[in-house]
C-alpha positions as CSV (number, residue, x, y, z in Angstrom):
1,M,-15.8,-16.2,40.1
2,R,-17.5,-14.5,37.5
3,K,-15.6,-11.2,36.4
4,I,-17.5,-8.2,36.6
5,S,-17.4,-6.3,33.2
6,Q,-17.0,-2.6,32.6
7,L,-20.7,-1.9,31.9
8,E,-21.8,-3.9,35.0
9,R,-19.7,-1.9,37.0
10,V,-21.1,1.5,35.8
11,L,-24.8,0.3,36.3
12,D,-24.0,-0.7,39.7
13,S,-22.4,2.9,40.3
14,M,-25.7,4.1,39.1
15,T,-27.8,4.3,42.5
16,G,-30.5,7.1,41.5
17,A,-32.3,4.6,39.5
18,S,-33.9,1.0,39.2
19,I,-32.3,-0.7,36.2
20,F,-32.3,-4.0,34.6
21,V,-30.5,-5.3,31.2
22,T,-32.5,-7.5,28.9
23,A,-31.3,-9.3,25.5
24,E,-32.6,-7.9,22.5
25,E,-33.6,-10.9,20.9
26,S,-34.6,-13.5,23.6
27,H,-35.7,-11.1,26.5
28,E,-33.9,-12.8,29.1
29,I,-32.7,-10.6,31.9
30,L,-29.0,-10.1,32.0
31,Y,-28.6,-7.7,34.8
32,V,-30.6,-6.4,37.7
33,N,-29.3,-3.8,40.0
34,E,-30.0,-3.5,43.9
35,R,-32.7,-0.6,43.8
36,I,-35.0,-2.9,41.5
37,K,-34.8,-6.1,43.7
38,K,-36.6,-4.2,46.5
39,I,-39.3,-3.6,44.3
40,K,-39.5,-7.0,42.4
41,H,-38.1,-9.3,45.0
42,S,-38.2,-12.7,42.7
43,I,-36.7,-10.9,39.7
44,K,-32.9,-12.7,38.7
45,P,-31.1,-13.0,35.8
46,G,-32.3,-15.3,33.4
47,D,-35.9,-14.5,33.9
48,I,-37.7,-13.4,30.8
49,C,-38.4,-9.8,31.0
50,E,-42.6,-10.0,29.9
51,E,-43.2,-12.9,32.3
52,V,-41.7,-11.1,35.4
53,W,-43.5,-7.7,34.4
54,K,-46.6,-8.8,33.2
55,C,-46.7,-6.6,30.8
56,G,-47.4,-8.1,27.3
57,R,-44.6,-6.0,25.8
58,M,-46.8,-2.7,26.6
59,H,-45.5,0.0,28.0
60,C,-41.8,-0.4,27.7
61,P,-39.9,1.5,25.1
62,A,-37.2,-1.9,24.8
63,C,-40.1,-3.2,22.9
64,D,-40.4,-0.6,20.5
65,M,-37.2,1.4,19.7
66,E,-38.9,3.1,16.7
67,G,-35.4,2.2,14.9
68,K,-33.7,4.7,17.3
69,D,-30.4,3.5,19.6
70,S,-33.0,5.2,22.5
71,R,-36.0,5.8,23.6
72,V,-38.1,7.2,27.1
73,I,-41.7,6.9,27.8
74,T,-43.5,8.0,30.9
75,S,-46.3,5.5,32.3
76,Y,-48.2,4.5,35.5
77,D,-48.9,1.0,34.6
78,M,-46.1,-0.7,36.0
79,P,-45.5,-2.1,40.1
80,F,-43.7,1.1,40.9
81,G,-47.2,2.6,42.2
82,K,-46.5,6.0,40.4
83,F,-45.6,7.5,37.1
84,V,-42.0,7.2,36.1
85,D,-40.1,7.6,33.4
86,I,-38.5,4.5,31.5
87,S,-35.7,4.7,29.4
88,A,-34.1,2.3,27.2
89,V,-30.6,2.3,25.7
90,K,-29.2,-0.2,23.5
91,V,-25.9,-1.7,24.1
92,M,-23.6,-4.8,23.6
93,W,-23.6,-6.7,27.0
94,E,-20.1,-8.2,27.7
95,D,-18.8,-7.3,24.1
96,R,-21.0,-9.6,22.3
97,I,-24.6,-9.8,23.1
98,P,-27.1,-7.2,22.0
99,A,-28.9,-5.7,24.5
100,Y,-31.1,-2.9,26.3
101,V,-30.1,-1.1,29.4
102,V,-33.8,-0.1,31.0
103,S,-33.7,2.5,33.6
104,V,-36.6,3.6,35.8
105,C,-36.8,6.7,37.5
106,S,-39.2,9.2,39.6
107,H,-41.3,11.6,37.1
108,A,-40.4,14.6,39.5
109,I,-37.6,15.3,36.6
110,E,-38.7,17.7,34.0
111,K,-38.7,16.7,30.4
112,M,-35.4,18.7,29.6
113,D,-33.8,17.2,32.8
114,Q,-34.8,13.6,31.4
115,G,-33.1,14.2,28.4
116,T,-30.2,15.3,30.3
117,E,-30.0,12.5,32.4
118,L,-30.5,10.0,29.8
119,R,-27.5,11.6,27.8
120,R,-25.5,11.5,31.1
121,M,-26.2,7.7,31.2
122,Q,-25.3,7.4,27.7
123,M,-21.9,9.2,27.9
124,Q,-20.8,7.1,30.6
125,V,-21.6,3.9,29.1
126,A,-19.8,5.0,26.2
127,L,-16.7,6.2,28.0
128,S,-16.4,3.1,30.2
129,Q,-16.6,1.2,26.4
130,I,-13.6,3.3,25.4
131,Y,-11.6,3.7,28.7
132,T,-10.2,1.1,31.2
133,M,-10.1,3.6,33.9
134,V,-12.9,6.1,34.8
135,V,-12.3,8.3,38.1
136,S,-14.8,11.2,39.1
137,V,-12.6,13.5,41.4
138,N,-13.5,16.3,43.8
139,L,-10.4,18.1,43.9
140,T,-11.4,20.6,46.6
141,K,-12.4,17.5,48.9
142,N,-9.4,15.6,47.5
143,T,-11.4,12.5,47.1
144,Y,-12.0,10.2,44.0
145,F,-14.3,7.2,43.0
146,M,-13.2,4.8,40.5
147,V,-16.3,4.7,38.1
148,E,-14.4,2.0,35.8
149,Y,-11.5,0.2,37.0
150,A,-11.7,-3.7,36.4
151,G,-10.3,-3.7,33.0
152,F,-7.4,-1.3,33.8
153,D,-3.6,-2.7,33.5
154,S,-2.5,-1.6,36.9
155,H,-4.6,-1.6,40.1
156,C,-2.3,-0.1,42.2
157,A,-4.8,2.0,44.4
158,P,-8.4,1.2,46.0
159,V,-11.5,2.2,44.3
160,S,-12.0,5.4,46.4
161,G,-9.7,7.5,49.0
162,R,-7.5,10.6,48.8
163,F,-6.9,11.9,45.4
164,D,-3.3,12.5,46.3
165,D,-3.1,8.9,47.5
166,L,-4.2,7.9,43.8
167,V,-1.3,10.2,41.9
168,A,1.6,9.1,44.4
169,A,0.3,5.0,43.9
170,G,0.3,6.1,40.2
171,A,3.5,7.5,40.1
172,E,5.3,4.7,41.7
173,S,3.9,2.2,39.1
174,M,5.2,4.6,36.0
175,H,8.4,4.0,34.3
176,P,11.4,6.2,35.7
177,D,11.5,8.3,32.5
178,Y,8.0,9.3,33.0
179,R,7.5,9.1,37.0
180,E,8.3,13.2,37.4
181,A,6.4,14.5,34.8
182,F,3.4,12.5,35.9
183,R,3.5,14.1,39.3
184,E,3.8,17.4,37.5
185,N,1.0,17.0,35.3
186,F,-1.6,15.3,37.9
187,S,-0.9,16.6,41.1
188,R,-4.0,18.0,42.9
189,E,-2.0,21.3,43.1
190,S,-1.1,21.4,39.4
191,L,-4.6,20.4,38.2
192,L,-6.3,23.2,40.4
193,R,-3.7,25.8,38.9
194,M,-4.1,24.8,35.6
195,Y,-8.2,25.2,36.1
196,A,-8.0,28.5,37.9
197,S,-6.3,29.5,34.9
198,G,-9.2,29.0,32.5
199,E,-7.7,25.5,30.9
200,K,-10.1,22.7,31.2
201,F,-8.1,19.7,30.2
202,R,-4.5,17.9,30.1
203,Y,-3.3,14.8,28.2
204,M,-0.2,13.1,29.0
205,E,1.2,9.5,27.4
206,H,3.1,7.2,29.7
207,R,4.5,3.7,30.2
208,Q,3.2,2.4,33.6
209,M,3.7,-1.1,35.1
210,G,0.8,-3.2,34.7
211,D,-0.4,-6.0,37.1
212,D,1.4,-8.3,34.9
213,G,4.9,-7.3,35.7
214,R,5.4,-5.3,32.4
215,Y,5.1,-1.8,31.3
216,H,2.6,-0.8,29.0
217,W,1.9,2.5,27.1
218,T,-1.2,4.2,28.4
219,D,-2.5,7.6,28.1
220,T,-4.3,9.9,30.6
221,H,-6.6,12.3,30.1
222,V,-8.1,14.6,32.5
223,I,-11.2,17.1,31.9
224,R,-12.5,19.6,34.5
225,V,-16.6,19.3,34.7
226,D,-19.5,21.3,35.5
227,N,-20.6,21.3,39.3
228,P,-24.2,22.6,39.3
229,Y,-24.6,22.2,43.2
230,N,-21.6,23.7,44.5
231,D,-18.3,25.4,44.2
232,D,-16.3,22.7,44.3
233,T,-13.8,21.7,41.5
234,M,-14.8,18.5,39.9
235,Q,-13.1,16.8,37.2
236,I,-13.3,13.0,35.3
237,S,-9.9,11.3,34.6
238,L,-10.1,8.7,31.8
239,S,-6.8,6.1,31.2
240,R,-6.6,3.4,28.8
241,N,-3.8,0.8,27.3
242,I,-2.5,2.3,23.9
243,D,0.2,-0.6,23.3
244,E,-1.6,-1.4,20.0
245,R,-1.7,2.1,18.9
246,K,2.1,2.9,19.7
247,T,3.0,-0.5,18.1
248,M,1.3,0.7,15.0
249,E,2.8,4.0,15.3
250,E,6.0,2.6,15.4
251,Q,5.4,0.4,12.4
252,M,4.2,3.6,10.6
253,K,7.5,5.4,11.6
254,T,9.7,2.4,10.2
255,A,7.5,2.4,7.0
256,L,7.8,6.2,6.6
257,K,11.4,5.9,6.8
258,A,11.8,2.9,4.6
259,A,9.8,4.7,2.2
260,E,11.7,8.0,2.2
261,R,15.0,6.1,1.8
262,A,13.2,4.4,-1.3
263,N,12.3,7.5,-2.7
264,Q,15.8,9.0,-1.9
265,A,17.3,6.1,-3.4
266,K,14.8,5.9,-6.6
267,T,16.1,9.6,-7.0
268,D,19.6,8.9,-6.6
269,F,19.0,6.2,-9.0
270,I,16.9,8.4,-11.8
271,S,20.1,11.0,-11.6
272,R,22.5,8.4,-12.2
273,M,20.9,6.6,-15.0
274,S,20.3,9.9,-16.7
275,H,24.0,10.3,-16.9
276,D,24.7,6.6,-17.6
277,I,22.1,6.6,-20.5
278,R,23.2,9.9,-21.8
279,T,26.8,9.1,-21.9
280,P,26.7,6.2,-24.2
281,I,24.0,8.0,-26.4
282,N,26.1,11.1,-26.6
283,A,29.2,8.8,-27.7
284,I,27.3,7.4,-30.2
285,M,25.8,10.4,-31.7
286,G,29.3,11.6,-31.5
287,M,31.4,9.1,-33.2
288,S,28.2,8.7,-36.0
289,N,29.2,12.3,-36.6
290,I,33.2,11.5,-36.8
291,A,32.5,8.7,-38.9
292,E,30.4,11.1,-41.3
293,T,33.4,13.6,-41.6
294,N,35.9,11.0,-42.2
295,L,34.1,8.6,-45.0
296,K,38.0,8.7,-46.6
297,N,39.4,7.5,-43.6
298,P,38.4,3.6,-43.5
299,E,40.5,3.3,-40.3
300,K,39.2,6.3,-38.4
301,V,35.4,4.8,-39.6
302,R,36.4,1.5,-38.3
303,E,37.1,2.9,-35.0
304,C,34.2,5.1,-34.7
305,L,32.0,2.1,-35.1
306,K,34.2,-0.2,-32.7
307,K,33.5,2.6,-29.9
308,M,30.0,2.9,-31.0
309,G,29.5,-0.8,-30.7
310,L,31.1,-0.8,-27.2
311,S,28.6,2.5,-26.1
312,T,25.6,0.6,-27.3
313,R,26.5,-2.8,-25.5
314,F,27.0,-0.5,-22.4
315,L,23.6,1.0,-22.9
316,L,21.8,-2.1,-23.6
317,S,23.3,-3.5,-19.8
318,K,21.3,-0.4,-18.2
319,I,18.1,-1.2,-20.1
320,N,18.5,-4.7,-19.5
321,D,18.8,-4.2,-15.5
322,I,16.0,-2.0,-15.6
323,L,13.7,-4.5,-17.4
324,D,15.2,-7.3,-15.3
325,M,14.0,-5.4,-12.0
326,S,10.7,-4.7,-13.3
327,K,10.2,-8.4,-14.3
328,I,11.4,-9.5,-11.2
329,E,9.2,-7.0,-8.7
330,S,5.8,-8.0,-11.2
331,G,6.9,-11.5,-10.9
332,K,7.0,-12.2,-14.6
333,L,10.5,-13.1,-14.5
334,V,10.4,-17.4,-15.8
335,I,13.5,-19.6,-15.1
336,G,14.2,-21.7,-17.9
337,E,15.4,-25.2,-17.9
338,K,17.8,-26.6,-20.8
339,K,21.1,-28.4,-21.1
340,F,24.1,-26.3,-20.9
341,H,28.0,-27.0,-20.3
342,F,29.5,-25.6,-17.4
343,R,33.1,-25.4,-18.4
344,E,32.3,-23.8,-21.7
345,L,30.2,-21.2,-19.8
346,I,32.9,-20.5,-17.5
347,Q,35.2,-19.8,-20.6
348,E,33.0,-17.5,-22.1
349,L,32.9,-15.4,-19.0
350,T,36.6,-15.2,-18.5
351,A,36.8,-14.1,-22.2
352,M,34.4,-11.5,-21.6
353,L,36.4,-10.0,-18.4
354,V,40.0,-10.9,-19.4
355,L,40.5,-7.7,-21.3
356,Q,39.3,-5.5,-18.0
357,A,41.3,-7.2,-16.0
358,E,44.8,-6.8,-18.1
359,E,43.9,-3.4,-18.5
360,K,44.3,-2.9,-14.6
361,K,47.0,-5.6,-14.2
362,Q,44.9,-7.7,-12.4
363,Q,45.2,-11.6,-12.0
364,L,42.0,-13.2,-13.2
365,K,42.6,-16.9,-11.5
366,V,39.7,-19.2,-12.5
367,S,39.5,-22.9,-10.9
368,V,37.0,-25.6,-11.6
369,D,37.2,-28.9,-9.5
370,A,37.6,-32.0,-11.4
371,A,34.3,-33.2,-9.8
372,V,32.1,-30.7,-11.6
373,A,29.9,-32.3,-14.2
374,E,30.5,-31.3,-17.7
375,A,26.5,-30.7,-18.5
376,Y,23.7,-29.5,-16.3
377,L,20.1,-29.2,-16.9
378,G,19.2,-25.2,-15.9
379,D,19.0,-21.8,-16.8
380,D,22.7,-20.9,-18.3
381,L,21.5,-17.4,-19.3
382,R,20.7,-16.4,-15.8
383,L,23.5,-18.3,-14.3
384,K,25.6,-16.3,-16.7
385,Q,24.3,-13.0,-15.3
386,I,24.6,-13.9,-11.9
387,L,28.5,-14.7,-12.3
388,L,28.8,-12.0,-14.6
389,N,27.4,-9.5,-12.3
390,L,29.6,-10.6,-9.2
391,L,32.6,-11.2,-11.4
392,S,32.4,-7.5,-13.0
393,N,32.1,-6.2,-9.5
394,A,35.3,-7.9,-8.3
395,V,37.3,-6.7,-11.1
396,L,35.6,-2.9,-10.7
397,Y,36.2,-2.9,-7.0
398,T,39.6,-4.2,-7.4
399,G,42.4,-2.0,-8.0
400,E,45.6,-2.0,-10.2
401,G,47.5,-5.2,-9.2
402,G,44.9,-6.9,-7.5
403,E,43.4,-10.4,-7.8
404,V,40.4,-11.7,-8.9
405,S,39.2,-15.4,-8.4
406,L,36.6,-17.7,-9.2
407,K,36.4,-21.6,-7.8
408,A,33.8,-23.7,-8.7
409,E,33.2,-26.8,-6.7
410,Q,29.9,-29.7,-6.9
411,L,28.5,-30.6,-3.6
412,Q,25.9,-33.5,-3.1
413,G,22.2,-32.4,-3.2
414,Q,19.1,-34.0,-2.5
415,G,18.0,-36.7,-4.7
416,Q,19.4,-36.6,-8.4
417,E,20.3,-32.8,-7.5
418,T,23.8,-31.7,-7.1
419,V,24.7,-28.3,-5.8
420,L,27.3,-26.0,-7.4
421,R,29.3,-23.7,-5.1
422,I,31.0,-21.0,-6.9
423,T,33.2,-18.4,-4.9
424,I,34.1,-15.0,-6.1
425,K,36.9,-13.7,-4.3
426,D,38.6,-10.1,-4.7
427,N,41.4,-8.5,-2.6
428,G,40.0,-4.7,-3.6
429,V,38.3,-1.9,-1.9
430,G,35.8,-4.0,0.0
431,M,32.6,-2.9,1.8
432,S,31.8,-0.7,4.7
433,E,29.6,-2.3,7.6
434,E,26.7,0.3,7.2
435,F,26.4,-0.7,3.0
436,Q,26.6,-4.2,3.7
437,K,23.1,-3.7,5.8
438,V,21.7,-2.7,2.3
439,L,23.6,-4.4,-0.4
440,F,20.7,-6.4,-1.6
441,E,18.6,-3.4,-2.0
442,P,17.5,-1.9,-5.2
443,F,19.5,1.2,-6.4
444,E,21.8,1.3,-3.5
445,Q,25.6,2.1,-4.0
446,E,28.1,2.8,-2.1
447,S,29.9,6.1,-2.4
448,S,33.4,7.5,-1.4
449,T,34.6,10.9,-0.6
450,E,35.9,10.8,-4.4
451,G,32.5,10.2,-5.5
452,R,31.1,6.7,-6.6
453,I,33.2,3.8,-6.5
454,F,31.9,2.5,-9.4
455,E,29.5,3.2,-12.4
456,G,26.4,1.2,-12.4
457,S,22.7,1.2,-11.9
458,G,22.5,0.1,-8.7
459,L,20.4,-3.0,-9.6
460,G,22.9,-5.9,-10.3
461,L,23.2,-7.2,-6.6
462,S,19.3,-6.8,-6.0
463,I,18.9,-8.8,-9.4
464,T,21.5,-11.0,-8.6
465,R,20.3,-12.2,-5.3
466,S,16.5,-12.4,-6.7
467,L,17.8,-14.7,-9.4
468,V,19.6,-16.9,-7.0
469,K,16.5,-17.0,-5.1
470,L,14.1,-17.7,-8.2
471,M,17.1,-20.8,-9.0
472,G,16.5,-22.5,-5.5
473,G,19.9,-21.4,-4.5
474,T,21.6,-19.1,-1.6
475,I,23.9,-16.6,-1.9
476,S,26.2,-15.2,1.1
477,F,29.0,-12.8,1.3
478,K,32.1,-11.6,3.9
479,S,33.6,-8.2,3.1
480,R,35.9,-6.0,5.1
481,K,37.1,-2.3,4.0
482,K,40.5,-2.3,2.2
483,Q,40.7,-6.2,2.5
484,G,38.5,-7.5,-0.2
485,T,35.1,-9.1,-0.7
486,T,34.2,-12.8,-1.3
487,F,31.0,-13.7,-2.2
488,V,29.6,-17.6,-2.4
489,V,26.6,-18.9,-4.2
490,E,25.2,-22.0,-4.5
491,L,22.7,-23.3,-6.8
492,P,21.0,-26.6,-7.3
493,F,21.2,-28.0,-10.8
494,Q,20.8,-32.0,-12.4
495,T,23.8,-33.4,-13.7
496,L,23.4,-34.6,-17.8
497,D,25.4,-36.8,-19.7
498,T,27.8,-35.5,-22.0
499,D,27.3,-35.5,-25.6
500,K,28.2,-33.5,-29.0
501,K,27.2,-29.7,-28.8
502,E,24.2,-29.8,-31.6
503,N,24.9,-25.7,-32.5
504,I,27.2,-25.1,-35.3
505,P,30.0,-22.5,-34.5
506,E,29.1,-19.3,-35.9
507,E,32.8,-18.8,-37.0
508,E,31.9,-21.9,-39.7
509,Y,29.3,-20.3,-41.4
510,D,29.7,-19.3,-45.1
511,F,27.2,-16.3,-45.1
512,S,28.1,-16.0,-49.2
513,E,26.6,-19.6,-50.0
514,V,23.8,-20.3,-47.4
515,F,20.5,-19.1,-49.3
516,Q,19.6,-19.2,-52.5
517,G,17.1,-16.2,-53.1
518,Q,14.2,-17.3,-50.8
519,R,11.7,-14.8,-50.2
520,V,11.1,-13.6,-46.7
521,L,8.4,-11.2,-45.9
522,V,9.9,-8.6,-43.0
523,V,6.7,-7.0,-41.0
524,E,8.2,-3.9,-39.4
525,D,6.6,-0.4,-38.6
526,N,10.1,1.3,-38.1
527,E,11.8,2.1,-41.0
528,I,15.1,2.1,-39.8
529,N,14.8,-1.4,-38.2
530,L,13.5,-2.3,-41.4
531,E,16.4,-1.2,-43.3
532,I,18.6,-2.8,-40.8
533,V,17.2,-6.3,-41.3
534,Q,16.8,-6.0,-45.0
535,T,20.4,-5.0,-45.7
536,F,21.4,-8.1,-43.9
537,L,18.7,-10.4,-45.5
538,E,19.7,-9.0,-49.0
539,D,23.6,-9.5,-47.9
540,W,22.8,-12.9,-47.3
541,N,21.0,-13.7,-50.7
542,L,17.4,-13.3,-49.4
543,E,15.0,-11.8,-51.4
544,V,13.0,-9.5,-49.3
545,D,9.2,-8.2,-49.0
546,A,8.2,-5.5,-46.4
547,A,5.0,-4.9,-44.5
548,E,4.5,-2.0,-42.3
549,N,1.8,-3.4,-40.5
550,G,0.0,-6.9,-39.5
551,L,-2.8,-6.1,-41.9
552,I,-1.0,-5.4,-45.1
553,A,1.3,-8.6,-44.1
554,L,-2.3,-10.4,-43.9
555,E,-3.4,-9.1,-47.2
556,K,0.0,-9.8,-48.9
557,F,0.3,-13.6,-47.8
558,R,-3.3,-14.0,-48.7
559,N,-2.8,-12.6,-52.4
560,S,0.5,-14.6,-53.0
561,Q,0.8,-17.9,-54.3
562,P,1.3,-20.9,-52.3
563,G,4.7,-21.4,-51.2
564,W,5.7,-17.8,-52.6
565,Y,6.9,-16.9,-48.9
566,H,9.7,-19.2,-47.5
567,L,9.9,-17.2,-44.1
568,I,7.8,-14.3,-42.0
569,L,9.9,-12.0,-39.8
570,M,7.0,-10.5,-37.9
571,D,7.3,-7.5,-35.3
572,I,4.7,-7.7,-32.5
573,R,3.9,-4.1,-31.8
574,M,2.7,-2.2,-34.9
575,P,-0.3,0.2,-35.2
576,V,-3.2,-1.4,-37.2
577,M,-2.9,-4.9,-36.7
578,D,0.0,-6.0,-34.2
579,G,1.9,-9.3,-34.8
580,L,0.3,-11.7,-32.9
581,T,-3.0,-11.1,-34.4
582,A,-1.5,-11.5,-37.9
583,T,0.0,-14.3,-37.2
584,R,-3.3,-16.0,-35.8
585,E,-5.3,-14.8,-38.9
586,I,-2.5,-16.3,-41.4
587,R,-2.7,-19.5,-39.6
588,A,-6.5,-19.3,-39.7
589,L,-6.1,-19.0,-43.7
590,N,-7.8,-21.8,-46.1
591,R,-4.7,-22.4,-48.0
592,T,-1.9,-25.3,-48.0
593,D,0.9,-23.1,-46.8
594,A,-0.8,-21.3,-43.9
595,K,-0.2,-23.6,-41.3
596,T,3.1,-24.6,-42.3
597,V,5.0,-21.2,-43.3
598,P,7.8,-20.3,-40.4
599,I,6.6,-17.3,-38.6
600,M,9.6,-15.8,-36.6
601,A,9.0,-13.1,-34.0
602,L,11.5,-10.2,-34.6
603,T,10.4,-7.9,-31.7
604,A,11.3,-5.7,-28.4
605,N,9.1,-7.3,-26.2
606,A,11.4,-9.6,-23.9
607,S,9.2,-11.2,-21.6
608,P,9.4,-14.9,-21.6
609,G,5.3,-14.8,-20.9
610,D,5.0,-13.1,-24.3
611,S,7.2,-15.9,-25.9
612,Q,5.1,-18.3,-24.5
613,H,1.8,-16.8,-25.7
614,A,3.4,-16.3,-29.1
615,K,4.4,-20.1,-29.7
616,K,0.7,-20.7,-28.5
617,I,-0.6,-18.8,-31.1
618,G,1.5,-20.3,-34.0
619,M,4.9,-18.5,-34.1
620,D,7.9,-20.7,-34.5
621,E,10.4,-19.0,-32.9
622,Y,10.8,-15.7,-31.1
623,L,13.9,-13.2,-30.9
624,T,14.4,-10.1,-29.4
625,K,15.9,-7.0,-30.4
626,P,18.6,-5.7,-30.3
627,V,19.1,-9.4,-32.2
628,E,22.5,-10.4,-32.9
629,M,22.8,-11.0,-36.8
630,Q,24.6,-14.3,-36.2
631,L,21.8,-15.9,-34.0
632,L,19.2,-14.5,-36.7
633,H,21.2,-15.9,-39.6
634,R,21.3,-19.2,-38.1
635,K,17.7,-19.3,-36.8
636,I,17.2,-18.5,-40.6
637,K,18.9,-21.5,-41.6
638,E,16.8,-23.5,-39.6
639,F,13.9,-23.0,-41.0
640,I,14.8,-22.5,-44.6
């Protein structure tokens, strides 16, 4: 059985006019009401409009809308036998077919009344498209008639009858939380009192049982309408399903709460970072002042320099956290692949943390299973960062006399891959259940009644989880307040055969005899950075020439004899001409050493993408500031 559309039901209710609907493009008749069938007995859906009326597309507003959405004409040349007013209104039939509703009525109505009637029909059609239940109510006579009802969720009452019965049936289908309020708002007595006081409408949102057995969000409007015929109080009741809107509202509330929480977390983060960055800067400035006033006391100066170095590394760790988080969020952090020795990596980590553990009289236990391979292919720097974050937290969260352990095992992976499972366990303060829900969120830190549990950026665990995910692994944890925390990290790696390390240990370097006065062009716009690098290079018996930007460096190289410079140390961000452009221009010069002179970046741009781009345009190496002088020395030795 064909389902009657909302618009069709509305048109059926309009008994004072002859109405048919015709498709805009094909002129096929889609609908005729009973009144027009009495005038044109043979008319039926599927007929072509002009063939039925034999009108030649004349005297019909639907055939020439003049660019409007509605039009009214007066005509006698029709089979009605008298002057009639013919109106056409654009609609979307069955929500998919552009069509016209053509209405024919007697010309006895005045021109002004024709417009009123047309607007009334347009309003009724529009309402039926928005609201799935439209009810005409006579409150005085306690009667109602459903103008639109087919598409409503709940059909708990007949299409017409006593209004009191309609309200009672509606209340029974309401969710218990809204039932009493619905009766109070929409009972006949309540509405009559409201209209008598001068109010003209009422609105309520509620949950109502649908025919599908589920509760749906619905809103109901009641609006008093003018009655030009008598003193009866009339109203229109409008209802519709608002499930989708409520879902969106809940999503918006959730998103707003998340945004507010994130903003608060970021505010707290900025406050923490303001403190955590200023503290080491204050220490560096203070120690430099103390050293300056104790130049005749070498031991005091040495102590100040040591503390300045510690503060510098602490400050750098904070900045690195922020930069890593920014790279992760922008998708610019790249996981590298190279051979590394796992046991040596663990030894380096242990050496970094053993002093901290000893200061707190903690036991630091490290266990590497015999099945763990000596060498793997992967990103050892990011693996070290993951484990250092977790171990540092374990030491910081664990009190004096506590225990921190690391256990490494090798599991069978897929294909040639193996999985390293690393378990880091402590018996420290543990984490609250509430904090465990946001443990990996950026900027989050757990606080106690005494203040923050430990100093940090609140980014370490968020970065750790992101790195684990980028490396194709998993991270899980268990924690109980005052009983400790266990983290388990599983990462896939490809095992490699072991061989001798190619790198020469730094302690074997003889800084006084490595170089023999080779010339190095240092391109650096910052005077202090230039002084630092120049001092070290000259101490290593290298001859230094300086350029404050890429253009000057290009001119110096162009005007020098071939082979004059043995190496160029190039900053990237500089005024006038940047380092990348200068490198490209040097490589393009028509001279024998332009393609072969080693060019090494020494820059604060730490993105792997920058490094890859620099090497593509002709740089041989890419070092980032602050650079360890031993690393710089070793790299220079590789090229000279």
